[in-house]
mmCIF file of C-alpha atoms in Angstrom:
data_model
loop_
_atom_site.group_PDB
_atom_site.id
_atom_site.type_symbol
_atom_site.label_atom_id
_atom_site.label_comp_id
_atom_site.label_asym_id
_atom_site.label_seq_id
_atom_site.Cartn_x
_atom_site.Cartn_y
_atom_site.Cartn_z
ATOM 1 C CA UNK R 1 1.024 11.999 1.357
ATOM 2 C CA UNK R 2 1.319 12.198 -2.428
ATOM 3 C CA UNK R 3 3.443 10.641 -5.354
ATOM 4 C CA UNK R 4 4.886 12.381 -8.247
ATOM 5 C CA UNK R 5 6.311 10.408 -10.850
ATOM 6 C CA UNK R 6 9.336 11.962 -12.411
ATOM 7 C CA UNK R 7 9.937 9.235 -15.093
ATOM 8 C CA UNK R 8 7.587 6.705 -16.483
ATOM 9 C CA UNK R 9 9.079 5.446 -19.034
ATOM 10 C CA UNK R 10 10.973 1.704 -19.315
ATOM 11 C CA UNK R 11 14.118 1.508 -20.760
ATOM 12 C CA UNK R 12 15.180 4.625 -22.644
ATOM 13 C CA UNK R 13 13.569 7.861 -22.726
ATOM 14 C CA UNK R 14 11.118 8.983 -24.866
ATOM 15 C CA UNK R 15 10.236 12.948 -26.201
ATOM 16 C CA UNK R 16 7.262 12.401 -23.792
ATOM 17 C CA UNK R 17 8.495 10.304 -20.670
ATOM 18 C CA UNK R 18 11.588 10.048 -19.006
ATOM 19 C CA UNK R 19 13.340 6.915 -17.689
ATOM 20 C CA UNK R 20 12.026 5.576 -14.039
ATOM 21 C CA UNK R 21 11.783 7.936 -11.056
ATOM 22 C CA UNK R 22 9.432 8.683 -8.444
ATOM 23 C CA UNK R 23 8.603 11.079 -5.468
ATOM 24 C CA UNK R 24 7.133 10.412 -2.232
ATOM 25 C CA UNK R 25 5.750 13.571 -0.397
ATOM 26 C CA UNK R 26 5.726 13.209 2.840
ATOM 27 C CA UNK R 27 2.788 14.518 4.604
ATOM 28 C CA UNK R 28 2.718 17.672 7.306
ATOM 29 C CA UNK R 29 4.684 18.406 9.134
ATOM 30 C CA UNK R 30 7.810 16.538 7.838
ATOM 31 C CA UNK R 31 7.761 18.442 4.938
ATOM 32 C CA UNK R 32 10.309 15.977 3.444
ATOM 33 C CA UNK R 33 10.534 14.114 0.370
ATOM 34 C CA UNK R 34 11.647 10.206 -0.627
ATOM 35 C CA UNK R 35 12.958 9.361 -4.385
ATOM 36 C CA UNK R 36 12.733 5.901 -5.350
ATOM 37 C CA UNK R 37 14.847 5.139 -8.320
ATOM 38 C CA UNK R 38 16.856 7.865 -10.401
ATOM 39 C CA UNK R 39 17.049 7.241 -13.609
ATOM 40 C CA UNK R 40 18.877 9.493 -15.611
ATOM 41 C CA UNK R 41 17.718 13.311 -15.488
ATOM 42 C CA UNK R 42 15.691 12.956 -12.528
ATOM 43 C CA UNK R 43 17.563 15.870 -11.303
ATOM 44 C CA UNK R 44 16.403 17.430 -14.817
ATOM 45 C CA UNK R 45 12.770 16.524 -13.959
ATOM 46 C CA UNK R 46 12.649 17.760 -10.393
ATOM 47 C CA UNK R 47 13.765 21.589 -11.505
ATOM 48 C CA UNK R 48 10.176 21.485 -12.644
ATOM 49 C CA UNK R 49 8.480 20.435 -8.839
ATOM 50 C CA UNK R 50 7.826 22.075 -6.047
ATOM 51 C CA UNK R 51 11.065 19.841 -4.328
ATOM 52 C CA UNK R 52 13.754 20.875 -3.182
ATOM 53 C CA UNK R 53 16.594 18.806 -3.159
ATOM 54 C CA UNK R 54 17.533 19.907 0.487
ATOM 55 C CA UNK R 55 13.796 18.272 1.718
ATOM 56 C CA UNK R 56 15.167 14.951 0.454
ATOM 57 C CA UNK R 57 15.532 12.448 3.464
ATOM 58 C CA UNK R 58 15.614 9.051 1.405
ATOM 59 C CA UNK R 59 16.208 7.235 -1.979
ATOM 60 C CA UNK R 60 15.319 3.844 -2.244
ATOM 61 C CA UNK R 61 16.384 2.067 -5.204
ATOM 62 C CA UNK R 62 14.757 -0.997 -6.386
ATOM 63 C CA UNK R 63 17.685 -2.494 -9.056
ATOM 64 C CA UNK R 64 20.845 -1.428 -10.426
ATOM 65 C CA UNK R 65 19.804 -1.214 -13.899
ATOM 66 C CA UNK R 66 20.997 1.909 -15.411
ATOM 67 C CA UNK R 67 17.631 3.635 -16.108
ATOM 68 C CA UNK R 68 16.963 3.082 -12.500
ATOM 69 C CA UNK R 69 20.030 4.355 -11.123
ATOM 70 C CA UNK R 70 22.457 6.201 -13.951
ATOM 71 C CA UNK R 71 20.548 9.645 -12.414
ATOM 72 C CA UNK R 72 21.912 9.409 -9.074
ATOM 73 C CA UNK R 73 26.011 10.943 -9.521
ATOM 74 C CA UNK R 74 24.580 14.303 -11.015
ATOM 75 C CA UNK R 75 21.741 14.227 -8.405
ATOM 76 C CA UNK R 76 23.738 13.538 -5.288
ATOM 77 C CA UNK R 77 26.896 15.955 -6.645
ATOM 78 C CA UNK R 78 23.898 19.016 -7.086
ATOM 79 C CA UNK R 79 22.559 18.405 -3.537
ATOM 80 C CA UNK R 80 25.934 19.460 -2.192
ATOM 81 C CA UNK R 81 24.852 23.114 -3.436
ATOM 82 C CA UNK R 82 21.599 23.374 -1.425
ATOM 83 C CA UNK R 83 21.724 24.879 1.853
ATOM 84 C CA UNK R 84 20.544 22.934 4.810
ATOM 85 C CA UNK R 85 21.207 19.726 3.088
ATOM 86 C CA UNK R 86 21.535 17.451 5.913
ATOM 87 C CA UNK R 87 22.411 13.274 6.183
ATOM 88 C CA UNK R 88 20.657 11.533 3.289
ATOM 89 C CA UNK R 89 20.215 7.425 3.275
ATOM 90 C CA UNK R 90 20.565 5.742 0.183
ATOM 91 C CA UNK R 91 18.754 1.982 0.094
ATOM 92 C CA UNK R 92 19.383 -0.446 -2.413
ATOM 93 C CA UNK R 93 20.864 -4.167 -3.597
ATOM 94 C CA UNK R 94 24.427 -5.205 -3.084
ATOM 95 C CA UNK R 95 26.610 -2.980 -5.106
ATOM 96 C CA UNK R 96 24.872 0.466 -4.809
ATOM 97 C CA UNK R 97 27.826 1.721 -2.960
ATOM 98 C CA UNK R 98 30.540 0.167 -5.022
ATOM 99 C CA UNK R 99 28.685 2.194 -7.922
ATOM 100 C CA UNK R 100 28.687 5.677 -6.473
ATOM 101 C CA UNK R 101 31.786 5.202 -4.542
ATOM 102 C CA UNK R 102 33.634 4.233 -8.030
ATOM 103 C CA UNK R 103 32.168 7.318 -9.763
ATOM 104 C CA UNK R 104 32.843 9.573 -6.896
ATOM 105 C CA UNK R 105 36.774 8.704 -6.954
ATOM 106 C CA UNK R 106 36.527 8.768 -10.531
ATOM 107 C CA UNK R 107 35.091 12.493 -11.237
ATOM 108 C CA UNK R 108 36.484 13.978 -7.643
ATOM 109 C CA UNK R 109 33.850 14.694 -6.589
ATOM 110 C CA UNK R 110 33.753 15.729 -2.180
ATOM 111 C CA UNK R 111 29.824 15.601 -0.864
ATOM 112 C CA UNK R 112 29.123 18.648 1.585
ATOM 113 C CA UNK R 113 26.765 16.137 3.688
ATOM 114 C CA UNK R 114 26.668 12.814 5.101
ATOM 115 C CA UNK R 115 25.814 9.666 2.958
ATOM 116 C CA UNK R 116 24.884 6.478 4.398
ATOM 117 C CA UNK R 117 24.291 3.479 2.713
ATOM 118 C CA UNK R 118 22.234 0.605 3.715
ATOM 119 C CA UNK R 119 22.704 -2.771 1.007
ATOM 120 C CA UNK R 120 19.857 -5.018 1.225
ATOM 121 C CA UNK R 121 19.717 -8.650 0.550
ATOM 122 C CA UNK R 122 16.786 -9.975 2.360
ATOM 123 C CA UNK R 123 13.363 -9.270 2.995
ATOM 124 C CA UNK R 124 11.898 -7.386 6.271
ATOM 125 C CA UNK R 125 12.146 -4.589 7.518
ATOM 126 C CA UNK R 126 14.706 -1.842 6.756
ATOM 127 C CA UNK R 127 13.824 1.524 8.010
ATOM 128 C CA UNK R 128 11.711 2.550 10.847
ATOM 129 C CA UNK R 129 11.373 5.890 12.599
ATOM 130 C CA UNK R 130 8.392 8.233 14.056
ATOM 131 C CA UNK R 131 6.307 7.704 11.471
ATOM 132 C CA UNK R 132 7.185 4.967 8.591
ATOM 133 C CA UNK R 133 7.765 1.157 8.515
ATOM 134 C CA UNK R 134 9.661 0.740 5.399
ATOM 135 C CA UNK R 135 9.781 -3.361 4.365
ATOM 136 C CA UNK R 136 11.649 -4.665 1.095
ATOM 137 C CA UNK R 137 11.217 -8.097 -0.660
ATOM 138 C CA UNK R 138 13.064 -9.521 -3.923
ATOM 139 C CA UNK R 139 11.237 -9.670 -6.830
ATOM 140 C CA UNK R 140 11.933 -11.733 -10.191
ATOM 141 C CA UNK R 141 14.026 -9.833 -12.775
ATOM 142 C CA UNK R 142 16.859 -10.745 -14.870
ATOM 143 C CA UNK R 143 18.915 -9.165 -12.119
ATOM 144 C CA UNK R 144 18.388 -8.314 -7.823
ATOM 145 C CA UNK R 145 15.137 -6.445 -7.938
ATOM 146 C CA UNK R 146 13.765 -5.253 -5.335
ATOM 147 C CA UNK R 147 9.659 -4.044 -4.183
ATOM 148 C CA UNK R 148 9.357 -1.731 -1.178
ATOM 149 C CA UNK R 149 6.461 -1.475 1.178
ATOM 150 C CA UNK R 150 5.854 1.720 2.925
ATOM 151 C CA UNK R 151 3.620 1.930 6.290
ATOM 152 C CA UNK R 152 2.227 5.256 7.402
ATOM 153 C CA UNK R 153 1.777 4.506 11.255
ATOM 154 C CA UNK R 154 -1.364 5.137 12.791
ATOM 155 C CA UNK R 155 -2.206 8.548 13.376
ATOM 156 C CA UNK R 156 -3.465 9.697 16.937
ATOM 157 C CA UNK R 157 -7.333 10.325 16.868
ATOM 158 C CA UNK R 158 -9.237 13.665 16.966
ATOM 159 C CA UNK R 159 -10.141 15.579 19.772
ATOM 160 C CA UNK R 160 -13.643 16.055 20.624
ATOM 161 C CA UNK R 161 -13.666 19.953 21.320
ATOM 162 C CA UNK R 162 -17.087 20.362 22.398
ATOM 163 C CA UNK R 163 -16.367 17.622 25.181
ATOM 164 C CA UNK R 164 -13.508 19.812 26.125
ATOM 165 C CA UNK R 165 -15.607 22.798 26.397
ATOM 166 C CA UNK R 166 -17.711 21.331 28.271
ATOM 167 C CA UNK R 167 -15.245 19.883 30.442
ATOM 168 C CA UNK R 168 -13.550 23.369 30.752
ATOM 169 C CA UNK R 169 -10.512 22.444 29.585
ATOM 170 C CA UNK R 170 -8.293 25.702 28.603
ATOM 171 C CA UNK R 171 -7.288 25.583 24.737
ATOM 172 C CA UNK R 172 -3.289 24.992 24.760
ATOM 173 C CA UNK R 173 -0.451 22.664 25.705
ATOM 174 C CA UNK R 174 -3.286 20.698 27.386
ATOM 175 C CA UNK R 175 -4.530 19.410 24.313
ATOM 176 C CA UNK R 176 -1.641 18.758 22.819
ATOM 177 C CA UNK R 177 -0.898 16.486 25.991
ATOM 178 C CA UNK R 178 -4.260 14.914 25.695
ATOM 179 C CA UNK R 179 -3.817 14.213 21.844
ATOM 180 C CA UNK R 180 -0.492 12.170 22.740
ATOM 181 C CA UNK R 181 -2.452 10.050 25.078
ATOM 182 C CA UNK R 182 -1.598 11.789 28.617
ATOM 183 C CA UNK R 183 -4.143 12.451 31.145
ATOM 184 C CA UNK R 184 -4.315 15.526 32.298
ATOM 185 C CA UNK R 185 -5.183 17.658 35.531
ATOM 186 C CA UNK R 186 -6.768 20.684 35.537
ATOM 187 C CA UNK R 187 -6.086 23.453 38.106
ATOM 188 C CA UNK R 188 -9.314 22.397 40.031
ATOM 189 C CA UNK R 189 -7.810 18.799 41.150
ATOM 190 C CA UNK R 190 -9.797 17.541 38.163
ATOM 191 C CA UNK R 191 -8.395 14.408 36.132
ATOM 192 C CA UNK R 192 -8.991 14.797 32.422
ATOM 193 C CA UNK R 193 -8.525 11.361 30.867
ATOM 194 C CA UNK R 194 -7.280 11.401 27.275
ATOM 195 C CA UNK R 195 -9.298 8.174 26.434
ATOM 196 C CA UNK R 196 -12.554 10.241 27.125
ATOM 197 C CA UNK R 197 -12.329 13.048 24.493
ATOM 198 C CA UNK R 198 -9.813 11.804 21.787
ATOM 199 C CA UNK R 199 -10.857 9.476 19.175
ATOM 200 C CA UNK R 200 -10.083 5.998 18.015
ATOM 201 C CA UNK R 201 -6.501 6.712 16.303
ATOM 202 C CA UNK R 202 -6.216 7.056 12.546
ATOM 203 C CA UNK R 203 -4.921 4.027 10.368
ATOM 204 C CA UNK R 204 -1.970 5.013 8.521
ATOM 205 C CA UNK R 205 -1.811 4.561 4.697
ATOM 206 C CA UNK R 206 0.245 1.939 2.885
ATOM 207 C CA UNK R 207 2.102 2.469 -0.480
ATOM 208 C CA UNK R 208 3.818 -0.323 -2.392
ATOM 209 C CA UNK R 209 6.294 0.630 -4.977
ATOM 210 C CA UNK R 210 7.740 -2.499 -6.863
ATOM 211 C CA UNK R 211 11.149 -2.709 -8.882
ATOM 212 C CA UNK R 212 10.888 -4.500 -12.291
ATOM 213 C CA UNK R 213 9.356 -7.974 -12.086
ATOM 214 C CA UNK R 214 7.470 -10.293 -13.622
ATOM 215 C CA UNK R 215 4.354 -11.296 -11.578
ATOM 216 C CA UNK R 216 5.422 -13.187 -8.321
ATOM 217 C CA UNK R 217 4.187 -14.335 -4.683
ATOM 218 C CA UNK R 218 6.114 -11.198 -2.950
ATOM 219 C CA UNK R 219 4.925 -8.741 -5.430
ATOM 220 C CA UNK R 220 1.370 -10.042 -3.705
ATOM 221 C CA UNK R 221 2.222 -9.967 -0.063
ATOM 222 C CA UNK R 222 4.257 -6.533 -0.757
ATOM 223 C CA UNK R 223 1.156 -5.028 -1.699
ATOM 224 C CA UNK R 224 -1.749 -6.846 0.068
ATOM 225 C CA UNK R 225 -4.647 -4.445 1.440
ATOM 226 C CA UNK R 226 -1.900 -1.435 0.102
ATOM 227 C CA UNK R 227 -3.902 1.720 -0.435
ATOM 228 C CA UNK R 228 -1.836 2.242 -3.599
ATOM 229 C CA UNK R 229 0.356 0.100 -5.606
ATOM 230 C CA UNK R 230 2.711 1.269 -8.289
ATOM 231 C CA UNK R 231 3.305 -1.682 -10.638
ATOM 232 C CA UNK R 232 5.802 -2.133 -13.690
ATOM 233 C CA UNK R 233 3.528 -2.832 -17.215
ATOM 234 C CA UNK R 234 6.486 -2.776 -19.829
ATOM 235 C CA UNK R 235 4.470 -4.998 -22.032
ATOM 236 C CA UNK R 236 0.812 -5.493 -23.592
ATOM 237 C CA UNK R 237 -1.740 -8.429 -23.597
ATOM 238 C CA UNK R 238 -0.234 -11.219 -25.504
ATOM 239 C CA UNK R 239 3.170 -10.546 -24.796
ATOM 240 C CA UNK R 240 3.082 -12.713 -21.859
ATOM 241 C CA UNK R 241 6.676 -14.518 -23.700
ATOM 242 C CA UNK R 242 8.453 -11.485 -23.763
ATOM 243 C CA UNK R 243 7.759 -10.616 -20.698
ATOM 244 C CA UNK R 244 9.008 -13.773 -18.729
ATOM 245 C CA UNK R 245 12.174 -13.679 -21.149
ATOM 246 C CA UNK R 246 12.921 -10.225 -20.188
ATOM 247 C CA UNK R 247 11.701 -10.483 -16.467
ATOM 248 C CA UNK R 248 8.739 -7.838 -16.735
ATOM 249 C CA UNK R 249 5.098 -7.530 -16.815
ATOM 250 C CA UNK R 250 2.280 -7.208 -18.957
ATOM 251 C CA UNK R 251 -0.531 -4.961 -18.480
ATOM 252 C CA UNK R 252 -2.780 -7.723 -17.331
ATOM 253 C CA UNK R 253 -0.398 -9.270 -14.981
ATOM 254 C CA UNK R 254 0.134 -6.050 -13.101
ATOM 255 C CA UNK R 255 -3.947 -5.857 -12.878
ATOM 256 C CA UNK R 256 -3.958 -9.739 -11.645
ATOM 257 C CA UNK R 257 -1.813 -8.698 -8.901
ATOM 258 C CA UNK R 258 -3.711 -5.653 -7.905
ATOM 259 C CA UNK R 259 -6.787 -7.770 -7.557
ATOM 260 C CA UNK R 260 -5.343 -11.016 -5.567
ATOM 261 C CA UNK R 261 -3.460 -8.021 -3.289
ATOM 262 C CA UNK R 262 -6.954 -5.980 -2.691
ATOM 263 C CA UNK R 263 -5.094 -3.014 -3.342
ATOM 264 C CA UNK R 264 -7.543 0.502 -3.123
ATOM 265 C CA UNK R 265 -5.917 1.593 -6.363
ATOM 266 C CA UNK R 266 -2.966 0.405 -9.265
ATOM 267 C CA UNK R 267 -0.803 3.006 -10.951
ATOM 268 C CA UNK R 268 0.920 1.756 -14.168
ATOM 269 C CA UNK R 269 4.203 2.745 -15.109
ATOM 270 C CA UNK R 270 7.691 2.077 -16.516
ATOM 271 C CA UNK R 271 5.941 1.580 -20.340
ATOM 272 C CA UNK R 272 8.173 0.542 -23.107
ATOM 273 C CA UNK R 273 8.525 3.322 -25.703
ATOM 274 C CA UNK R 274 7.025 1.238 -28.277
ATOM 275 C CA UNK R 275 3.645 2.578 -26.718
ATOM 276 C CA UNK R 276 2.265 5.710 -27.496
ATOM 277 C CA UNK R 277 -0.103 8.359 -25.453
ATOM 278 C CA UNK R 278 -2.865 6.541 -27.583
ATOM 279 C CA UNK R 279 -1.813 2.906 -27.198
ATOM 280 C CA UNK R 280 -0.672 3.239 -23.146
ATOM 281 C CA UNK R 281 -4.678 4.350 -23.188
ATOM 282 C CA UNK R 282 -5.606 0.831 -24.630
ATOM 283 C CA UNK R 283 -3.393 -0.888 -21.883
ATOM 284 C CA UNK R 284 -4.988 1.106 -19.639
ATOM 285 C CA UNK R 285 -8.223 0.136 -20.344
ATOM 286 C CA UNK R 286 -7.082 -3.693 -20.960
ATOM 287 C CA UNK R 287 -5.885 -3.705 -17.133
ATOM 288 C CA UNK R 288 -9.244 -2.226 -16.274
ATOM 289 C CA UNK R 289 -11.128 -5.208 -17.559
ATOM 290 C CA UNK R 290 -9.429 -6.994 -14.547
ATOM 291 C CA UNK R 291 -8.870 -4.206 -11.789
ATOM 292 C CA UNK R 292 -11.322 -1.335 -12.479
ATOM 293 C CA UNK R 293 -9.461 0.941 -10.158
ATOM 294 C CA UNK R 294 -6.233 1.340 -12.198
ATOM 295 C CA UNK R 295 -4.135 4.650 -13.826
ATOM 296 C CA UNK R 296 -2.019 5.038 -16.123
ATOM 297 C CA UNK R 297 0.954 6.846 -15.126
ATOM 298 C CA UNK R 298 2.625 9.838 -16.610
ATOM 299 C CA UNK R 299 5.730 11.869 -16.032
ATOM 300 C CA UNK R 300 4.389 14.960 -13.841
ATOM 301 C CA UNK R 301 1.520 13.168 -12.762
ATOM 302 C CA UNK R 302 0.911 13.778 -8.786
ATOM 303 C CA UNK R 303 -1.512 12.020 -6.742
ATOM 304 C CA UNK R 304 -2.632 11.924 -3.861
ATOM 305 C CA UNK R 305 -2.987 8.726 -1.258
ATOM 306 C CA UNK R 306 -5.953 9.700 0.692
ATOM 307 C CA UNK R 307 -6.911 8.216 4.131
ATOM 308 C CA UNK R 308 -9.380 5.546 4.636
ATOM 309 C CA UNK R 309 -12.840 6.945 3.950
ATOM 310 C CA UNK R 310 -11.219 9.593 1.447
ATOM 311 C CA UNK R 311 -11.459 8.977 -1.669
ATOM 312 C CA UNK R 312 -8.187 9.045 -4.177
ATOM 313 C CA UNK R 313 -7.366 12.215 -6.332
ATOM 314 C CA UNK R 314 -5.163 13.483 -8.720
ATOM 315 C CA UNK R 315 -3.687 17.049 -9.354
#
């Protein structure tokens, strides 16, 4: 499972950062790809990935601010040229599909694939299948803001192979069975029990992206024990005032909440273009005072959400 931030900028863009979007890879063998938030010239950014706009399964949009959301017409309305482009879900506040639909009508524009929308205006869970719980809370912004909480499920363990060996069982669609938890019976009459050579399963990893929002309780329960937590850090220390009047986050608040949610690691992002490569290093630092474990973001940026007892990389 990886992230790649496609925009990590707040606001506007900047020659260096582009307004809010990011990528979740899904890991093998899905092979698929999430966006959350588009902000304008995502699709721009993405030319420049490994994704393919065909592999995308799911946005999931946090607000309806425009640099959240004013990428999503062009994006959709270039999908339609990909082959193998099937159903795509669109998540998001009240009014997601009033947006799109009104542009849509507007510009003529016919979609060669299903879109479904699902409007959210609670918390719990949203989306489950095979292998993701997918939760949303609101947040506190000047408008609906949503965080999203996103649950690997646990993995099933490994297989002992020298048990099997030993217990002669033939390399194949036996150990596949055995892996899914089936017992098994050999050609002999003997019972293989799937208990006895596969491990304890594998705990899945938990990534907590959160919409704009000045610090709050769900921005805390989003991300408790989260493996990684992306985090909003439009402002700098002592610009705690601005933040609450424009319902965002300093660098230290974002930190705070990292710490009281015993997150593994924080990723900053959505930085107001008053910073600089040279002064998003100071806030970087500042947060690390508080949460030692904490990144900066950048556009391109890619890492990597390990499993416990991994450790967390970047490429």
């Amino acid at each position: 499972m990886r992230i790649i931030f496609l925009g990590t900028s707040a606001g506007r863009p900047t020659k260096a950062r582009n307004v809010t979007s990011i990528a979740l890879k899904l890991p093998d063998p899905a092979n698929g790809f999430w966006l959350i938030d588009c902000g304008e010239g995502t699709q721009h950014r993405l030319l420049s990935s490994k994704l393919k706009l065909n592999r995308l399964e799911r946005i999931l949009i946090t607000h309806l601010h425009g640099d959240h959301i004013y990428g999503l017409p062009g994006l959709l309305t270039s999908r339609s040229y990909f082959d193998g482009a099937g159903p795509l879900q669109i998540y998001g506040p009240i009014g997601i599909r009033a947006y799109l639909e009104g542009v849509f009508e507007h510009s003529g524009v016919h979609l060669e694939y299903e879109l479904d929308f699902i409007e959210i205006d609670s918390t719990g869970i949203i989306a489950q299948d095979d292998g993701f719980i997918v939760e949303a809370a609101p947040l506190e912004h000047r408008m609906p803001s949503y965080g999203y909480r996103i649950t690997e499920l646990p993995q099933p363990g490994h297989l002992d192979l020298t048990k099997l060996a030993e217990l002669k069982v033939p390399p194949g669609p036996l150990y596949g069975r055995l892996k899914r938890g089936e017992d098994v019976k050999l050609a002999g009459g003997v019972i293989i029990r799937s208990s006895d050579v596969v491990g304890p399963s594998v705990p899945g990893r938990i990534v907590t992206i959160l919409g704009d929002t000045k610090p709050c309780g769900n921005a805390v329960i989003l991300a408790q024990g989260a493996d990684l937590l992306v985090h909003e850090a439009t402002f700098g220390a002592g610009m705690e005032e601005k933040a609450e009047a424009y319902g965002h986050s300093t660098v230290l608040q974002a930190a705070e909440i990292a710490a009281k949610a015993g997150v593994r690691q924080l990723l900053l992002t959505h930085f107001s273009s008053r910073f600089d490569d040279e002064a998003v290093e100071k806030l970087t630092a500042d947060a690390q005072t508080i949460f030692p474990d904490t990144v900066a973001a950048r556009d391109y940026l890619e890492i990597h959400v390990p499993r416990m007892g991994s450790n967390a990389s970047s490429v």
